[in-house]
Coordinates of C-alpha atoms (C1' of nucleotides) in Angstrom, one line a residue:
Chain D
M4 CA 8.9 -39.2 -2.5
K5 CA 5.2 -39.6 -1.8
R6 CA 6.0 -43.2 -0.8
A7 CA 8.7 -42.1 1.5
K8 CA 6.4 -39.7 3.3
K9 CA 3.7 -42.3 3.6
K10 CA 6.2 -44.6 5.2
T11 CA 7.5 -41.9 7.5
F12 CA 3.9 -41.2 8.6
S13 CA 2.9 -44.8 9.1
D14 CA 6.1 -45.4 11.1
F15 CA 5.2 -42.4 13.2
I16 CA 1.7 -43.7 13.7
A17 CA 2.9 -47.2 14.7
Q18 CA 5.6 -45.9 17.0
K19 CA 3.2 -43.7 18.8
G20 CA 0.7 -46.5 19.2
L21 CA -1.9 -44.7 17.1
K22 CA -4.2 -46.2 14.5
S23 CA -4.2 -46.2 10.8
T24 CA -7.6 -45.0 9.7
R25 CA -9.5 -44.4 6.5
Q26 CA -9.6 -40.6 7.2
R27 CA -5.9 -40.3 7.8
D28 CA -5.2 -42.1 4.6
I29 CA -7.5 -39.9 2.7
I30 CA -6.1 -36.7 4.2
L31 CA -2.5 -37.8 3.7
D32 CA -3.2 -38.7 0.0
F33 CA -4.8 -35.4 -0.5
F34 CA -2.1 -33.4 1.3
L35 CA 0.6 -35.1 -0.8
S36 CA -1.2 -34.3 -4.0
T37 CA -1.6 -30.6 -3.2
S38 CA 0.7 -27.7 -4.0
E39 CA 2.5 -26.1 -1.2
H40 CA 1.3 -23.7 1.5
M41 CA -2.4 -24.6 1.8
S42 CA -4.2 -23.3 4.8
L43 CA -6.2 -25.6 6.9
E44 CA -9.4 -24.0 5.6
E45 CA -8.4 -24.5 2.0
L46 CA -7.4 -28.1 2.7
Y47 CA -10.7 -28.8 4.5
L48 CA -12.9 -27.3 1.8
K49 CA -11.2 -29.0 -1.1
L50 CA -11.2 -32.3 0.8
R51 CA -14.8 -32.0 1.6
A52 CA -15.7 -31.7 -2.0
K53 CA -14.7 -35.3 -2.5
H54 CA -15.3 -36.6 1.0
P55 CA -18.3 -34.7 2.5
A56 CA -18.3 -36.8 5.7
I57 CA -14.9 -35.7 6.8
G58 CA -14.9 -33.3 9.8
Y59 CA -13.0 -30.1 10.2
A60 CA -11.6 -31.3 13.5
T61 CA -10.3 -34.4 11.9
V62 CA -8.5 -32.5 9.2
Y63 CA -7.1 -30.1 11.9
R64 CA -5.9 -33.0 14.1
T65 CA -4.4 -34.9 11.2
L66 CA -2.4 -32.0 9.9
K67 CA -1.0 -31.5 13.4
L68 CA 0.1 -35.2 13.3
F69 CA 1.7 -34.6 9.9
A70 CA 3.7 -31.8 11.4
E71 CA 4.6 -33.9 14.4
S72 CA 5.7 -36.7 12.2
G73 CA 7.9 -34.4 10.3
I74 CA 6.3 -34.6 6.8
A75 CA 4.7 -31.2 7.1
R76 CA 5.5 -27.9 8.7
E77 CA 3.2 -25.2 10.0
I78 CA 3.9 -21.7 8.6
Q79 CA 2.2 -18.4 9.1
F80 CA 2.5 -15.5 6.8
G81 CA 0.7 -13.0 9.1
D82 CA -2.7 -13.3 7.4
G83 CA -4.1 -15.1 10.4
Q84 CA -4.2 -18.4 8.6
T85 CA -1.9 -21.3 9.5
R86 CA -0.6 -23.0 6.4
Y87 CA 1.0 -26.4 5.9
E88 CA 4.0 -26.9 3.7
H89 CA 5.6 -30.1 2.6
V90 CA 8.9 -31.0 4.3
T91 CA 11.5 -32.6 2.3
E92 CA 14.3 -34.3 4.1
G93 CA 17.4 -32.2 4.4
E94 CA 16.0 -29.3 2.4
H95 CA 15.1 -25.9 3.8
H96 CA 13.7 -22.9 2.0
D97 CA 12.4 -19.5 2.8
H98 CA 9.7 -17.5 1.2
L99 CA 8.8 -14.5 -1.0
V100 CA 5.2 -13.6 -0.2
C101 CA 3.3 -11.3 -2.5
T102 CA 1.1 -9.1 -0.4
R103 CA -1.2 -8.3 -3.3
C104 CA -2.0 -11.7 -4.9
G105 CA -0.8 -14.0 -2.2
A106 CA 1.6 -15.8 -4.5
I107 CA 4.4 -17.6 -2.7
A108 CA 7.8 -18.3 -4.1
E109 CA 10.5 -20.2 -2.4
F110 CA 14.3 -19.7 -2.3
E111 CA 17.3 -21.1 -0.6
N112 CA 20.5 -19.2 0.2
A113 CA 23.4 -20.9 1.9
T114 CA 25.2 -17.7 2.5
I115 CA 22.3 -16.3 4.5
E116 CA 22.1 -19.5 6.5
K117 CA 25.8 -19.3 7.3
L118 CA 25.5 -15.7 8.4
Q119 CA 22.6 -16.6 10.7
D120 CA 24.8 -19.2 12.3
E121 CA 27.5 -16.7 12.9
I122 CA 25.1 -14.2 14.4
A123 CA 23.7 -16.9 16.7
D124 CA 27.1 -17.9 17.7
S125 CA 28.1 -14.4 18.7
Y126 CA 25.1 -14.3 21.0
G127 CA 25.7 -17.8 22.4
F128 CA 22.4 -18.7 20.9
L129 CA 21.5 -22.1 19.6
I130 CA 19.3 -22.0 16.5
K131 CA 16.5 -24.6 16.3
T132 CA 14.6 -23.2 13.4
H133 CA 14.4 -19.9 11.6
K134 CA 12.0 -18.0 9.6
L135 CA 12.8 -15.6 6.7
E136 CA 10.1 -14.1 4.7
L137 CA 10.3 -11.3 2.2
Y138 CA 7.0 -9.5 1.7
G139 CA 6.2 -7.3 -1.2
L140 CA 5.1 -7.4 -4.8
C141 CA 5.7 -10.3 -7.1
A142 CA 6.8 -9.7 -10.7
K143 CA 3.2 -9.9 -12.0
C144 CA 1.8 -7.5 -9.4
R145 CA 4.4 -4.9 -10.1
K146 CA 2.8 -4.8 -13.6
Chain V
M14 CA 13.8 10.4 20.7
K15 CA 10.7 10.2 22.8
R16 CA 10.0 13.8 21.8
A17 CA 10.5 13.0 18.2
K18 CA 8.0 10.1 18.3
K19 CA 5.5 12.2 20.2
K20 CA 5.8 14.8 17.4
T21 CA 5.5 12.1 14.7
F22 CA 2.3 10.8 16.4
S23 CA 0.7 14.2 17.0
D24 CA 1.5 15.2 13.4
F25 CA -0.2 11.9 12.3
I26 CA -3.2 12.7 14.4
A27 CA -3.5 16.2 13.1
Q28 CA -3.0 15.2 9.5
K29 CA -5.7 12.5 9.7
G30 CA -8.2 14.9 11.4
L31 CA -8.2 12.9 14.6
K32 CA -8.2 14.2 18.1
S33 CA -5.7 14.4 20.8
T34 CA -7.1 12.8 23.9
R35 CA -6.1 12.1 27.4
Q36 CA -6.1 8.3 26.8
R37 CA -3.9 8.5 23.7
D38 CA -1.4 10.6 25.7
I39 CA -1.3 8.2 28.5
I40 CA -0.9 5.2 26.3
L41 CA 1.8 6.9 24.2
D42 CA 3.7 7.9 27.3
F43 CA 3.5 4.4 28.7
F44 CA 4.4 2.7 25.4
L45 CA 7.5 4.9 25.0
S46 CA 8.5 4.1 28.5
T47 CA 8.4 0.3 28.0
S48 CA 10.9 -2.1 26.8
E49 CA 10.5 -3.6 23.4
H50 CA 8.1 -6.3 22.2
M51 CA 5.3 -6.0 24.6
S52 CA 2.1 -7.8 23.7
L53 CA -1.2 -5.9 23.7
E54 CA -2.3 -8.0 26.8
E55 CA 0.9 -7.0 28.7
L56 CA 0.6 -3.4 27.7
Y57 CA -3.1 -3.3 28.8
L58 CA -2.5 -5.0 32.1
K59 CA 0.4 -2.8 33.1
L60 CA -1.4 0.3 32.0
R61 CA -4.5 -0.6 33.9
A62 CA -2.5 -0.8 37.1
K63 CA -2.1 3.0 37.0
H64 CA -5.2 3.9 34.9
P65 CA -8.0 1.5 35.9
A66 CA -10.5 3.3 33.7
I67 CA -8.8 2.6 30.5
G68 CA -10.5 0.1 28.2
Y69 CA -8.9 -2.8 26.4
A70 CA -10.4 -1.6 23.1
T71 CA -8.9 1.8 23.5
V72 CA -5.5 0.3 24.1
Y73 CA -6.0 -1.9 21.1
R74 CA -7.1 0.9 18.8
T75 CA -4.4 3.2 20.0
L76 CA -1.6 0.7 19.3
K77 CA -3.0 0.3 15.8
L78 CA -2.7 4.0 15.4
F79 CA 0.9 3.9 16.6
A80 CA 1.6 1.3 14.0
E81 CA -0.1 3.4 11.3
S82 CA 1.7 6.5 12.3
G83 CA 5.0 4.7 12.0
I84 CA 6.2 4.9 15.6
A85 CA 5.4 1.2 16.3
R86 CA 5.4 -2.0 14.4
E87 CA 3.3 -5.2 14.9
I88 CA 5.3 -8.3 15.2
Q89 CA 4.3 -11.9 15.8
F90 CA 6.6 -14.6 17.1
G91 CA 4.2 -17.4 16.6
D92 CA 2.9 -17.6 20.1
G93 CA -0.5 -16.2 19.1
Q94 CA 0.2 -12.8 20.7
T95 CA 0.7 -9.7 18.6
R96 CA 3.5 -7.6 20.0
Y97 CA 4.5 -4.0 19.4
E98 CA 8.0 -2.9 19.0
H99 CA 9.4 0.6 18.8
V100 CA 10.3 1.8 15.3
T101 CA 13.3 4.0 15.0
E102 CA 13.7 6.0 11.9
G103 CA 16.0 4.3 9.4
E104 CA 16.8 1.5 11.6
H105 CA 15.8 -2.1 11.1
H106 CA 16.5 -5.1 13.2
D107 CA 15.7 -8.8 13.2
H108 CA 15.2 -11.1 16.2
L109 CA 16.6 -14.0 18.1
V110 CA 13.7 -15.6 20.0
C111 CA 14.3 -18.0 22.9
T112 CA 11.6 -20.6 22.7
R113 CA 12.2 -21.6 26.3
C114 CA 12.2 -18.3 28.3
G115 CA 10.8 -15.9 25.7
A116 CA 13.8 -13.6 25.7
I117 CA 14.2 -11.6 22.6
A118 CA 17.5 -10.2 21.3
E119 CA 17.9 -8.0 18.3
F120 CA 20.5 -7.9 15.6
E121 CA 21.2 -6.2 12.3
N122 CA 23.1 -7.6 9.4
A123 CA 23.7 -5.6 6.3
T124 CA 25.1 -8.5 4.3
I125 CA 21.9 -10.5 4.8
E126 CA 19.8 -7.5 3.8
K127 CA 21.9 -7.2 0.6
L128 CA 21.5 -10.8 -0.2
Q129 CA 17.8 -10.5 0.3
D130 CA 17.7 -7.7 -2.2
E131 CA 19.7 -9.8 -4.7
I132 CA 17.3 -12.7 -4.3
A133 CA 14.3 -10.5 -4.7
D134 CA 15.8 -9.0 -7.8
S135 CA 16.4 -12.3 -9.4
Y136 CA 12.6 -13.0 -9.0
G137 CA 11.6 -9.6 -10.2
F138 CA 10.1 -9.2 -6.7
L139 CA 9.8 -5.9 -4.9
I140 CA 10.5 -6.1 -1.2
K141 CA 8.3 -4.0 1.0
T142 CA 9.2 -5.5 4.3
H143 CA 10.9 -8.6 5.6
K144 CA 10.9 -10.8 8.6
L145 CA 13.8 -12.8 9.9
E146 CA 13.6 -14.6 13.1
L147 CA 16.0 -17.2 14.6
Y148 CA 14.3 -19.5 17.1
G149 CA 16.1 -21.6 19.6
L150 CA 17.8 -21.4 23.0
C151 CA 19.4 -18.3 24.4
A152 CA 22.8 -18.5 26.1
K153 CA 21.2 -18.8 29.6
C154 CA 18.7 -21.5 28.6
R155 CA 21.4 -23.6 27.1
K156 CA 22.8 -23.8 30.6
Chain E
dG30 C1' -17.7 30.6 27.1
dT31 C1' -21.4 28.2 24.5
dT32 C1' -22.8 25.4 20.9
dG33 C1' -22.6 22.1 17.2
dT34 C1' -20.4 18.4 15.2
dA35 C1' -17.6 14.7 14.7
dA36 C1' -14.4 11.6 16.9
dT37 C1' -13.5 8.8 21.0
dT38 C1' -14.3 6.0 24.7
dG39 C1' -15.5 1.8 27.4
dA40 C1' -18.3 -2.0 27.8
dT41 C1' -20.0 -5.5 25.5
dA42 C1' -21.0 -8.3 21.8
dA43 C1' -19.4 -10.4 17.4
dT44 C1' -16.1 -12.7 14.8
dC45 C1' -12.7 -15.8 13.4
dA46 C1' -9.3 -19.3 13.8
dT47 C1' -8.1 -22.8 16.7
dT48 C1' -8.7 -26.3 20.2
dT49 C1' -11.4 -29.2 23.4
dT50 C1' -15.2 -32.2 24.7
dC51 C1' -17.8 -36.3 24.4
dA52 C1' -20.8 -40.0 22.8
dA53 C1' -20.7 -43.0 18.9
dA54 C1' -17.9 -45.4 15.6
dT55 C1' -13.8 -47.8 14.4
dA56 C1' -9.3 -50.2 14.5
dT57 C1' -6.4 -53.5 16.6
dT58 C1' -5.3 -57.1 20.0
dT59 C1' -6.8 -61.2 22.3
Chain L
dA24 C1' -16.2 -62.3 18.2
dA25 C1' -15.2 -59.7 22.4
dA26 C1' -12.4 -56.4 24.8
dT27 C1' -10.0 -52.2 24.8
dA28 C1' -8.2 -48.1 23.4
dT29 C1' -8.1 -44.7 19.8
dT30 C1' -10.6 -41.9 16.5
dT31 C1' -14.2 -39.5 14.5
dG32 C1' -17.6 -35.7 13.7
dA33 C1' -20.5 -32.3 15.7
dA34 C1' -20.8 -29.0 18.7
dA35 C1' -19.2 -26.2 22.2
dA36 C1' -15.2 -23.7 24.3
dT37 C1' -11.4 -20.9 24.0
dG38 C1' -8.5 -16.9 23.0
dA39 C1' -7.3 -13.1 20.4
dT40 C1' -8.9 -9.6 17.7
dT41 C1' -12.3 -6.5 15.9
dA42 C1' -17.0 -4.2 15.6
dT43 C1' -21.0 -1.9 17.7
dC44 C1' -23.2 1.7 20.1
dA45 C1' -24.7 4.9 23.5
dA46 C1' -22.4 8.2 26.3
dT47 C1' -18.6 11.3 26.6
dT48 C1' -15.1 14.4 25.0
dA49 C1' -12.3 17.4 21.8
dC50 C1' -12.3 21.2 19.1
dA51 C1' -13.8 24.6 15.6
dA52 C1' -17.1 28.2 14.9
dC53 C1' -19.7 31.3 16.8

DNA sequence: GTTGTAATTGATAATCATTTTCAAATATTT
DNA sequence: AAATATTTGAAAATGATTATCAATTACAAC
């Protein structure tokens, strides 16, 4: 899976006439080793611990490339931080976001997706992407 | 309906020990006269046309108050602009957002809401709010 | 109505995340 | 190794939002 994403990204790089660099390798390895939903800030700070020379702009630009290449996706939970989640081929999930502790759970629901399609159809609308987030308290925070 | 929202807001103002001011009245009247989903920027620019003396910060703060009082809700469609929509008691809707022309349509679907509740239950999660947006092309932009 | 007090306003500055700029460094092609 | 185009890191620019503060205004008490 890691390997597949590395290939996807290097193919993307090659196809775009971009270069394979030490920084991009480092950032990709790190990104693939992280849990989901890290913000750019978090990613940068954790990376910097091991690679102090890496610049914020480089991390920023590289994550954008990941998103462009399809191995990552930008998401926003309304806290003013852009987060990056891993994209797995053919899989889509939505989120439960705990507004107290920030925990994020994922879920999939085929019925909801189907209903979305029906709604879009009735409006003549063509869905490209969608965003479904449930905000509230996770089991722990409900005490 | 306008009247009800004016009352809701003036009650909120009173209950919080805040003051009723000319600017708040102007902004509220204008807000209630607008269509849905205006950004702060839009709201401010249009307001300024009739009331040049009104400050950006005042509009900003007043819209926050509207949201706090429950007559408006902040929404973000990922274009970096916070928008304000009208909140009607007991009514909730989700959005179809055209990524080409910016058109926004609204829909309601009780079945989806019920499924959301079931999902949340299965995680022991307590939903406070949710956000469902379908992004793509509206009927017009599909040509 | 006048006064006292606290909230509000408008202009401006501060903040914060994101994005751009640019000279120096690096990767790839020749 | 040289030529060329991309990339990097630091710093500055941007854009939206939020805070600051002196002057103004609303309102309750007199």
